[in-house]
């Protein structure tokens, strides 16, 4: 029969078949497809958390960028897959990585109205001042799209940063 590629298997979360493929081949775990997407990038884009976890354990490199600078982190953020975002950030990937579009994980999470994902990225230090190619910051984008909850999350984050930098600790 016509078998699926490791990239398709990763995207679809077909873990057993994927494991079989990886056991057979030499260093298929980081093999790019024609767009430069690795199995990890595909699994991240489709929210396949167990597949992402397995690929990372198997030695997949979360720092690899596809041909247009797409990253596993950006694609997981686009989909609002907060658990995957967390797993990737544990591997010290660049939280402010930008792609061909000038998009960053935070900008993609805001654009998708993924509140939990925005919170997770901000908690880990995502840069709020980075502008998309359009000139929008994450806050501008949230306001323009009318995403009140995302806007609130960003405002609260700014307030916390402001308070922690300016307000002296209470003498008890």
Short mmCIF file of N, CA and C in Angstrom, two decimals:
data_model
loop_
_atom_site.label_atom_id
_atom_site.label_comp_id
_atom_site.label_asym_id
_atom_site.label_seq_id
_atom_site.Cartn_x
_atom_site.Cartn_y
_atom_site.Cartn_z
N UNK A 1 0.81 -1.21 0.00
CA UNK A 1 0.00 0.00 0.00
C UNK A 1 0.84 1.25 0.00
N UNK A 2 0.21 2.37 -0.21
CA UNK A 2 0.88 3.66 -0.23
C UNK A 2 1.00 4.15 1.21
N UNK A 3 2.22 4.20 1.71
CA UNK A 3 2.36 4.58 3.12
C UNK A 3 2.51 6.09 3.27
N UNK A 4 2.07 6.60 4.40
CA UNK A 4 2.17 8.02 4.68
C UNK A 4 3.61 8.38 5.02
N UNK A 5 3.98 9.62 4.74
CA UNK A 5 5.32 10.08 5.10
C UNK A 5 5.39 10.30 6.61
N UNK A 6 6.60 10.38 7.13
CA UNK A 6 6.74 10.66 8.57
C UNK A 6 6.11 12.00 8.91
N UNK A 7 6.10 12.92 7.95
CA UNK A 7 5.52 14.25 8.19
C UNK A 7 4.00 14.14 8.33
N UNK A 8 3.39 13.35 7.47
CA UNK A 8 1.94 13.14 7.55
C UNK A 8 1.57 12.40 8.83
N UNK A 9 2.37 11.40 9.17
CA UNK A 9 2.10 10.63 10.39
C UNK A 9 2.19 11.54 11.61
N UNK A 10 3.16 12.43 11.65
CA UNK A 10 3.33 13.35 12.78
C UNK A 10 2.15 14.31 12.85
N UNK A 11 1.74 14.84 11.70
CA UNK A 11 0.62 15.79 11.65
C UNK A 11 -0.67 15.14 12.13
N UNK A 12 -0.82 13.85 11.83
CA UNK A 12 -2.05 13.14 12.18
C UNK A 12 -1.97 12.45 13.54
N UNK A 13 -0.81 12.55 14.19
CA UNK A 13 -0.66 11.93 15.50
C UNK A 13 -0.69 10.41 15.46
N UNK A 14 -0.27 9.84 14.33
CA UNK A 14 -0.22 8.36 14.20
C UNK A 14 1.07 7.86 14.84
N UNK A 15 1.04 7.80 16.17
CA UNK A 15 2.26 7.56 16.93
C UNK A 15 2.90 6.20 16.69
N UNK A 16 2.10 5.14 16.64
CA UNK A 16 2.66 3.80 16.46
C UNK A 16 3.39 3.68 15.13
N UNK A 17 2.75 4.15 14.06
CA UNK A 17 3.37 4.09 12.73
C UNK A 17 4.61 4.98 12.68
N UNK A 18 4.53 6.13 13.32
CA UNK A 18 5.65 7.06 13.35
C UNK A 18 6.85 6.42 14.04
N UNK A 19 6.60 5.76 15.17
CA UNK A 19 7.68 5.08 15.90
C UNK A 19 8.34 4.02 15.02
N UNK A 20 7.51 3.26 14.30
CA UNK A 20 8.02 2.23 13.40
C UNK A 20 8.97 2.83 12.36
N UNK A 21 8.53 3.92 11.73
CA UNK A 21 9.34 4.62 10.73
C UNK A 21 10.67 5.07 11.30
N UNK A 22 10.61 5.67 12.48
CA UNK A 22 11.82 6.24 13.08
C UNK A 22 12.81 5.15 13.49
N UNK A 23 12.29 3.99 13.87
CA UNK A 23 13.19 2.87 14.24
C UNK A 23 13.93 2.35 13.01
N UNK A 24 13.27 2.40 11.86
CA UNK A 24 13.87 1.91 10.62
C UNK A 24 14.95 2.83 10.07
N UNK A 25 14.65 4.16 10.08
CA UNK A 25 15.48 5.07 9.32
C UNK A 25 16.58 5.72 10.11
N UNK A 26 17.56 6.24 9.38
CA UNK A 26 18.64 6.98 10.00
C UNK A 26 18.26 8.45 10.10
N UNK A 27 18.23 8.92 11.32
CA UNK A 27 17.95 10.31 11.61
C UNK A 27 16.81 10.92 10.81
N UNK A 28 15.69 10.22 10.79
CA UNK A 28 14.49 10.76 10.16
C UNK A 28 13.79 11.78 11.05
N UNK A 29 14.15 11.78 12.33
CA UNK A 29 13.41 12.60 13.30
C UNK A 29 13.47 14.09 12.97
N UNK A 30 14.57 14.54 12.37
CA UNK A 30 14.69 15.96 12.00
C UNK A 30 14.65 16.18 10.50
N UNK A 31 14.16 15.18 9.77
CA UNK A 31 14.14 15.27 8.30
C UNK A 31 13.12 16.32 7.84
N UNK A 32 13.59 17.30 7.05
CA UNK A 32 12.65 18.30 6.54
C UNK A 32 11.92 17.80 5.29
N UNK A 33 10.69 18.27 5.11
CA UNK A 33 9.98 18.00 3.86
C UNK A 33 10.29 19.13 2.88
N UNK A 34 9.55 19.21 1.79
CA UNK A 34 9.87 20.21 0.76
C UNK A 34 9.73 21.65 1.25
N UNK A 35 8.92 21.86 2.29
CA UNK A 35 8.78 23.23 2.85
C UNK A 35 9.76 23.48 3.98
N UNK A 36 10.53 22.45 4.32
CA UNK A 36 11.46 22.58 5.43
C UNK A 36 10.84 22.23 6.77
N UNK A 37 9.60 21.71 6.73
CA UNK A 37 8.92 21.31 7.97
C UNK A 37 9.45 19.95 8.42
N UNK A 38 9.77 19.85 9.70
CA UNK A 38 10.17 18.57 10.29
C UNK A 38 8.91 17.91 10.87
N UNK A 39 9.00 16.62 11.22
CA UNK A 39 7.85 16.00 11.89
C UNK A 39 7.40 16.78 13.13
N UNK A 40 8.35 17.33 13.89
CA UNK A 40 7.99 18.11 15.08
C UNK A 40 7.18 19.36 14.72
N UNK A 41 7.59 20.04 13.67
CA UNK A 41 6.86 21.25 13.23
C UNK A 41 5.42 20.86 12.84
N UNK A 42 5.28 19.76 12.10
CA UNK A 42 3.93 19.30 11.70
C UNK A 42 3.08 18.94 12.91
N UNK A 43 3.66 18.18 13.84
CA UNK A 43 2.90 17.76 15.02
C UNK A 43 2.48 18.98 15.86
N UNK A 44 3.37 19.97 15.95
CA UNK A 44 3.07 21.19 16.70
C UNK A 44 1.95 21.99 16.03
N UNK A 45 1.99 22.05 14.71
CA UNK A 45 0.99 22.81 13.96
C UNK A 45 -0.41 22.21 14.11
N UNK A 46 -0.47 20.89 14.30
CA UNK A 46 -1.77 20.21 14.38
C UNK A 46 -2.17 19.86 15.81
N UNK A 47 -1.39 20.34 16.79
CA UNK A 47 -1.78 20.16 18.19
C UNK A 47 -1.67 18.74 18.68
N UNK A 48 -0.78 17.97 18.08
CA UNK A 48 -0.61 16.56 18.49
C UNK A 48 0.38 16.46 19.65
N UNK A 49 -0.12 16.72 20.86
CA UNK A 49 0.73 16.82 22.05
C UNK A 49 1.54 15.56 22.33
N UNK A 50 0.91 14.39 22.25
CA UNK A 50 1.65 13.15 22.54
C UNK A 50 2.76 12.93 21.52
N UNK A 51 2.48 13.27 20.27
CA UNK A 51 3.48 13.13 19.21
C UNK A 51 4.63 14.11 19.45
N UNK A 52 4.30 15.34 19.83
CA UNK A 52 5.34 16.33 20.13
C UNK A 52 6.22 15.83 21.28
N UNK A 53 5.57 15.35 22.34
CA UNK A 53 6.32 14.84 23.50
C UNK A 53 7.25 13.70 23.08
N UNK A 54 6.72 12.76 22.31
CA UNK A 54 7.52 11.63 21.84
C UNK A 54 8.70 12.10 20.98
N UNK A 55 8.43 12.98 20.02
CA UNK A 55 9.50 13.44 19.12
C UNK A 55 10.60 14.17 19.88
N UNK A 56 10.23 14.97 20.86
CA UNK A 56 11.24 15.67 21.67
C UNK A 56 12.09 14.65 22.44
N UNK A 57 11.44 13.63 23.00
CA UNK A 57 12.18 12.59 23.72
C UNK A 57 13.09 11.82 22.77
N UNK A 58 12.65 11.66 21.54
CA UNK A 58 13.39 10.90 20.53
C UNK A 58 14.57 11.72 19.98
N UNK A 59 14.60 13.00 20.32
CA UNK A 59 15.73 13.84 19.88
C UNK A 59 15.41 14.85 18.81
N UNK A 60 14.12 15.11 18.58
CA UNK A 60 13.76 16.13 17.59
C UNK A 60 14.28 17.50 18.06
N UNK A 61 14.79 18.27 17.14
CA UNK A 61 15.36 19.58 17.45
C UNK A 61 14.28 20.66 17.32
N UNK A 62 13.85 21.25 18.45
CA UNK A 62 12.77 22.24 18.40
C UNK A 62 13.23 23.60 17.87
N UNK A 63 14.53 23.76 17.63
CA UNK A 63 15.08 25.04 17.16
C UNK A 63 15.09 25.15 15.64
N UNK A 64 14.82 24.05 14.94
CA UNK A 64 14.87 24.06 13.47
C UNK A 64 13.79 24.98 12.92
N UNK A 65 14.18 25.79 11.94
CA UNK A 65 13.22 26.66 11.25
C UNK A 65 13.00 26.13 9.84
N UNK A 66 11.76 26.21 9.37
CA UNK A 66 11.43 25.81 8.00
C UNK A 66 11.92 26.90 7.03
N UNK A 67 11.64 26.70 5.76
CA UNK A 67 12.20 27.58 4.73
C UNK A 67 11.80 29.04 4.87
N UNK A 68 10.62 29.29 5.39
CA UNK A 68 10.19 30.69 5.55
C UNK A 68 10.24 31.10 7.02
N UNK A 69 11.16 30.45 7.75
CA UNK A 69 11.41 30.73 9.17
C UNK A 69 10.25 30.32 10.07
N UNK A 70 9.35 29.48 9.58
CA UNK A 70 8.30 28.97 10.46
C UNK A 70 8.97 28.08 11.52
N UNK A 71 8.43 28.16 12.74
CA UNK A 71 8.96 27.33 13.82
C UNK A 71 7.84 26.52 14.45
N UNK A 72 8.22 25.47 15.14
CA UNK A 72 7.23 24.68 15.88
C UNK A 72 6.48 25.58 16.86
N UNK A 73 7.21 26.50 17.52
CA UNK A 73 6.58 27.38 18.50
C UNK A 73 5.56 28.33 17.86
N UNK A 74 5.92 28.92 16.73
CA UNK A 74 4.99 29.83 16.06
C UNK A 74 3.72 29.11 15.63
N UNK A 75 3.89 27.91 15.08
CA UNK A 75 2.73 27.17 14.59
C UNK A 75 1.86 26.66 15.74
N UNK A 76 2.48 26.25 16.84
CA UNK A 76 1.69 25.85 18.02
C UNK A 76 0.93 27.05 18.57
N UNK A 77 1.55 28.22 18.54
CA UNK A 77 0.91 29.46 19.02
C UNK A 77 -0.25 29.86 18.12
N UNK A 78 -0.06 29.68 16.82
CA UNK A 78 -1.11 29.99 15.85
C UNK A 78 -2.35 29.15 16.13
N UNK A 79 -2.12 27.88 16.49
CA UNK A 79 -3.23 26.98 16.78
C UNK A 79 -3.78 27.10 18.19
N UNK A 80 -3.06 27.86 19.03
CA UNK A 80 -3.51 28.01 20.42
C UNK A 80 -3.24 26.78 21.27
N UNK A 81 -2.22 26.01 20.90
CA UNK A 81 -1.90 24.78 21.63
C UNK A 81 -0.95 25.09 22.78
N UNK A 82 -1.52 25.58 23.88
CA UNK A 82 -0.75 26.08 25.02
C UNK A 82 0.17 25.02 25.61
N UNK A 83 -0.29 23.76 25.70
CA UNK A 83 0.53 22.68 26.27
C UNK A 83 1.78 22.47 25.43
N UNK A 84 1.62 22.52 24.13
CA UNK A 84 2.77 22.33 23.23
C UNK A 84 3.71 23.52 23.33
N UNK A 85 3.15 24.72 23.40
CA UNK A 85 3.96 25.92 23.59
C UNK A 85 4.83 25.76 24.84
N UNK A 86 4.23 25.28 25.92
CA UNK A 86 4.97 25.05 27.17
C UNK A 86 6.10 24.05 27.01
N UNK A 87 5.80 22.94 26.33
CA UNK A 87 6.84 21.91 26.10
C UNK A 87 8.00 22.48 25.30
N UNK A 88 7.71 23.25 24.28
CA UNK A 88 8.77 23.81 23.43
C UNK A 88 9.59 24.85 24.19
N UNK A 89 8.91 25.66 25.01
CA UNK A 89 9.64 26.68 25.77
C UNK A 89 10.56 26.05 26.81
N UNK A 90 10.19 24.86 27.31
CA UNK A 90 11.07 24.14 28.23
C UNK A 90 12.39 23.76 27.55
N UNK A 91 12.36 23.73 26.22
CA UNK A 91 13.58 23.37 25.46
C UNK A 91 14.36 24.61 25.02
N UNK A 92 14.07 25.74 25.64
CA UNK A 92 14.78 26.99 25.36
C UNK A 92 14.74 27.43 23.91
N UNK A 93 13.59 27.25 23.27
CA UNK A 93 13.46 27.80 21.91
C UNK A 93 13.32 29.32 22.04
N UNK A 94 13.62 30.02 20.97
CA UNK A 94 13.53 31.48 20.96
C UNK A 94 12.06 31.89 20.99
N UNK A 95 11.65 32.48 22.11
CA UNK A 95 10.24 32.84 22.30
C UNK A 95 9.82 33.98 21.37
N UNK A 96 10.78 34.77 20.89
CA UNK A 96 10.47 35.91 20.03
C UNK A 96 10.88 35.67 18.57
N UNK A 97 11.00 34.41 18.20
CA UNK A 97 11.38 34.07 16.82
C UNK A 97 10.38 34.68 15.85
N UNK A 98 10.88 35.24 14.75
CA UNK A 98 9.97 35.82 13.76
C UNK A 98 10.10 35.06 12.45
N UNK A 99 9.05 35.07 11.65
CA UNK A 99 9.07 34.35 10.37
C UNK A 99 9.02 35.31 9.19
N UNK A 100 8.86 34.79 8.01
CA UNK A 100 8.84 35.56 6.76
C UNK A 100 7.82 36.69 6.80
N UNK A 101 6.80 36.51 7.60
CA UNK A 101 5.67 37.42 7.69
C UNK A 101 5.90 38.48 8.77
N UNK A 102 7.04 38.38 9.47
CA UNK A 102 7.30 39.27 10.60
C UNK A 102 6.50 38.88 11.83
N UNK A 103 5.86 37.71 11.77
CA UNK A 103 5.05 37.25 12.90
C UNK A 103 5.91 36.58 13.95
N UNK A 104 5.49 36.74 15.21
CA UNK A 104 6.14 36.05 16.33
C UNK A 104 5.10 35.14 16.98
N UNK A 105 5.53 34.21 17.82
CA UNK A 105 4.55 33.36 18.51
C UNK A 105 3.47 34.18 19.22
N UNK A 106 3.87 35.26 19.91
CA UNK A 106 2.89 36.08 20.63
C UNK A 106 1.91 36.74 19.67
N UNK A 107 2.41 37.29 18.58
CA UNK A 107 1.51 37.91 17.60
C UNK A 107 0.52 36.90 17.03
N UNK A 108 0.99 35.68 16.76
CA UNK A 108 0.09 34.65 16.23
C UNK A 108 -0.95 34.22 17.27
N UNK A 109 -0.53 34.13 18.52
CA UNK A 109 -1.47 33.75 19.59
C UNK A 109 -2.54 34.84 19.75
N UNK A 110 -2.11 36.11 19.67
CA UNK A 110 -3.07 37.22 19.76
C UNK A 110 -4.01 37.18 18.57
N UNK A 111 -3.47 37.03 17.37
CA UNK A 111 -4.30 37.02 16.17
C UNK A 111 -5.35 35.92 16.22
N UNK A 112 -4.99 34.79 16.83
CA UNK A 112 -5.93 33.67 16.94
C UNK A 112 -6.88 33.79 18.12
N UNK A 113 -6.72 34.87 18.92
CA UNK A 113 -7.55 35.07 20.11
C UNK A 113 -7.40 33.92 21.10
N UNK A 114 -6.16 33.43 21.23
CA UNK A 114 -5.86 32.30 22.12
C UNK A 114 -5.37 32.83 23.47
N UNK A 115 -6.33 33.12 24.35
CA UNK A 115 -6.06 33.79 25.62
C UNK A 115 -5.02 33.04 26.46
N UNK A 116 -5.23 31.73 26.66
CA UNK A 116 -4.32 30.94 27.51
C UNK A 116 -2.90 30.92 26.93
N UNK A 117 -2.83 30.86 25.64
CA UNK A 117 -1.54 30.84 24.95
C UNK A 117 -0.83 32.19 25.12
N UNK A 118 -1.58 33.27 25.00
CA UNK A 118 -1.02 34.61 25.20
C UNK A 118 -0.48 34.71 26.64
N UNK A 119 -1.28 34.24 27.60
CA UNK A 119 -0.84 34.26 29.01
C UNK A 119 0.45 33.49 29.19
N UNK A 120 0.52 32.30 28.61
CA UNK A 120 1.71 31.45 28.76
C UNK A 120 2.95 32.12 28.15
N UNK A 121 2.79 32.70 26.98
CA UNK A 121 3.92 33.35 26.31
C UNK A 121 4.40 34.58 27.10
N UNK A 122 3.45 35.36 27.60
CA UNK A 122 3.83 36.54 28.39
C UNK A 122 4.51 36.13 29.70
N UNK A 123 3.99 35.08 30.32
CA UNK A 123 4.57 34.60 31.58
C UNK A 123 6.02 34.17 31.38
N UNK A 124 6.33 33.70 30.17
CA UNK A 124 7.69 33.24 29.88
C UNK A 124 8.57 34.32 29.26
N UNK A 125 8.05 35.56 29.18
CA UNK A 125 8.90 36.67 28.75
C UNK A 125 8.82 37.07 27.29
N UNK A 126 7.72 36.73 26.62
CA UNK A 126 7.58 37.16 25.21
C UNK A 126 7.60 38.69 25.13
N UNK A 127 8.21 39.21 24.09
CA UNK A 127 8.38 40.65 23.91
C UNK A 127 7.10 41.30 23.39
N UNK A 128 6.56 42.22 24.18
CA UNK A 128 5.32 42.92 23.82
C UNK A 128 5.54 44.05 22.83
N UNK A 129 6.80 44.43 22.63
CA UNK A 129 7.08 45.59 21.77
C UNK A 129 7.35 45.19 20.32
N UNK A 130 7.50 43.90 20.07
CA UNK A 130 7.77 43.45 18.70
C UNK A 130 6.60 43.77 17.80
N UNK A 131 6.89 44.39 16.66
CA UNK A 131 5.84 44.73 15.71
C UNK A 131 5.82 43.74 14.55
N UNK A 132 4.63 43.43 14.10
CA UNK A 132 4.47 42.63 12.88
C UNK A 132 4.89 43.51 11.70
N UNK A 133 5.01 42.92 10.53
CA UNK A 133 5.35 43.70 9.33
C UNK A 133 4.33 44.81 9.10
N UNK A 134 3.11 44.59 9.58
CA UNK A 134 2.04 45.57 9.43
C UNK A 134 2.25 46.79 10.34
N UNK A 135 3.21 46.68 11.28
CA UNK A 135 3.45 47.76 12.22
C UNK A 135 2.68 47.61 13.52
N UNK A 136 1.89 46.56 13.61
CA UNK A 136 1.10 46.31 14.81
C UNK A 136 1.93 45.63 15.90
N UNK A 137 1.78 46.09 17.14
CA UNK A 137 2.30 45.35 18.29
C UNK A 137 1.21 44.36 18.70
N UNK A 138 1.51 43.42 19.59
CA UNK A 138 0.46 42.50 20.06
C UNK A 138 -0.76 43.25 20.62
N UNK A 139 -0.53 44.33 21.38
CA UNK A 139 -1.65 45.10 21.94
C UNK A 139 -2.46 45.77 20.84
N UNK A 140 -1.77 46.40 19.87
CA UNK A 140 -2.47 47.04 18.74
C UNK A 140 -3.38 46.02 18.05
N UNK A 141 -2.84 44.82 17.86
CA UNK A 141 -3.56 43.77 17.15
C UNK A 141 -4.80 43.35 17.95
N UNK A 142 -4.64 43.16 19.26
CA UNK A 142 -5.76 42.77 20.12
C UNK A 142 -6.88 43.82 20.06
N UNK A 143 -6.47 45.10 20.10
CA UNK A 143 -7.44 46.20 20.05
C UNK A 143 -8.13 46.24 18.69
N UNK A 144 -7.33 46.16 17.63
CA UNK A 144 -7.87 46.24 16.26
C UNK A 144 -8.86 45.11 15.99
N UNK A 145 -8.58 43.92 16.54
CA UNK A 145 -9.45 42.77 16.29
C UNK A 145 -10.60 42.69 17.30
N UNK A 146 -10.57 43.57 18.29
CA UNK A 146 -11.65 43.59 19.29
C UNK A 146 -11.60 42.42 20.26
N UNK A 147 -10.41 41.89 20.50
CA UNK A 147 -10.25 40.75 21.42
C UNK A 147 -10.05 41.28 22.84
N UNK A 148 -11.16 41.51 23.55
CA UNK A 148 -11.11 42.14 24.88
C UNK A 148 -10.34 41.32 25.90
N UNK A 149 -10.54 40.01 25.91
CA UNK A 149 -9.86 39.17 26.92
C UNK A 149 -8.36 39.20 26.71
N UNK A 150 -7.94 39.09 25.46
CA UNK A 150 -6.51 39.14 25.16
C UNK A 150 -5.95 40.50 25.57
N UNK A 151 -6.70 41.53 25.26
CA UNK A 151 -6.31 42.89 25.61
C UNK A 151 -6.11 43.01 27.13
N UNK A 152 -7.05 42.44 27.87
CA UNK A 152 -6.98 42.45 29.34
C UNK A 152 -5.75 41.72 29.85
N UNK A 153 -5.47 40.57 29.26
CA UNK A 153 -4.29 39.79 29.66
C UNK A 153 -3.02 40.62 29.44
N UNK A 154 -2.94 41.29 28.30
CA UNK A 154 -1.77 42.11 27.99
C UNK A 154 -1.69 43.30 28.97
N UNK A 155 -2.82 43.95 29.21
CA UNK A 155 -2.84 45.08 30.15
C UNK A 155 -2.40 44.65 31.55
N UNK A 156 -2.91 43.52 32.01
CA UNK A 156 -2.52 43.00 33.34
C UNK A 156 -1.03 42.70 33.39
N UNK A 157 -0.52 42.15 32.31
CA UNK A 157 0.90 41.82 32.25
C UNK A 157 1.75 43.09 32.32
N UNK A 158 1.35 44.11 31.57
CA UNK A 158 2.08 45.39 31.57
C UNK A 158 2.04 46.00 32.97
N UNK A 159 0.86 45.93 33.60
CA UNK A 159 0.70 46.46 34.95
C UNK A 159 1.64 45.75 35.92
N UNK A 160 1.71 44.42 35.83
CA UNK A 160 2.59 43.64 36.70
C UNK A 160 4.05 44.04 36.48
N UNK A 161 4.45 44.16 35.21
CA UNK A 161 5.83 44.56 34.91
C UNK A 161 6.11 45.94 35.50
N UNK A 162 5.17 46.82 35.32
CA UNK A 162 5.29 48.19 35.81
C UNK A 162 5.45 48.21 37.33
N UNK A 163 4.57 47.46 38.01
CA UNK A 163 4.61 47.41 39.47
C UNK A 163 5.89 46.78 39.99
N UNK A 164 6.33 45.69 39.36
CA UNK A 164 7.53 45.01 39.85
C UNK A 164 8.78 45.85 39.62
N UNK A 165 8.75 46.74 38.64
CA UNK A 165 9.92 47.57 38.36
C UNK A 165 9.93 48.87 39.13
N UNK A 166 8.76 49.36 39.54
CA UNK A 166 8.71 50.70 40.11
C UNK A 166 8.31 50.77 41.57
N UNK A 167 7.53 49.82 42.02
CA UNK A 167 7.00 49.91 43.38
C UNK A 167 7.95 49.21 44.35
N UNK A 168 8.44 49.95 45.36
CA UNK A 168 9.29 49.27 46.35
C UNK A 168 8.46 48.26 47.15
N UNK A 169 9.11 47.23 47.58
CA UNK A 169 8.42 46.19 48.36
C UNK A 169 7.91 46.79 49.66
N UNK A 170 6.75 46.28 50.11
CA UNK A 170 6.17 46.76 51.38
C UNK A 170 7.06 46.35 52.55
N UNK A 171 7.48 47.32 53.34
CA UNK A 171 8.21 46.91 54.56
C UNK A 171 7.22 46.34 55.56
N UNK A 172 7.42 45.11 55.95
CA UNK A 172 6.48 44.46 56.88
C UNK A 172 6.97 44.63 58.30
#
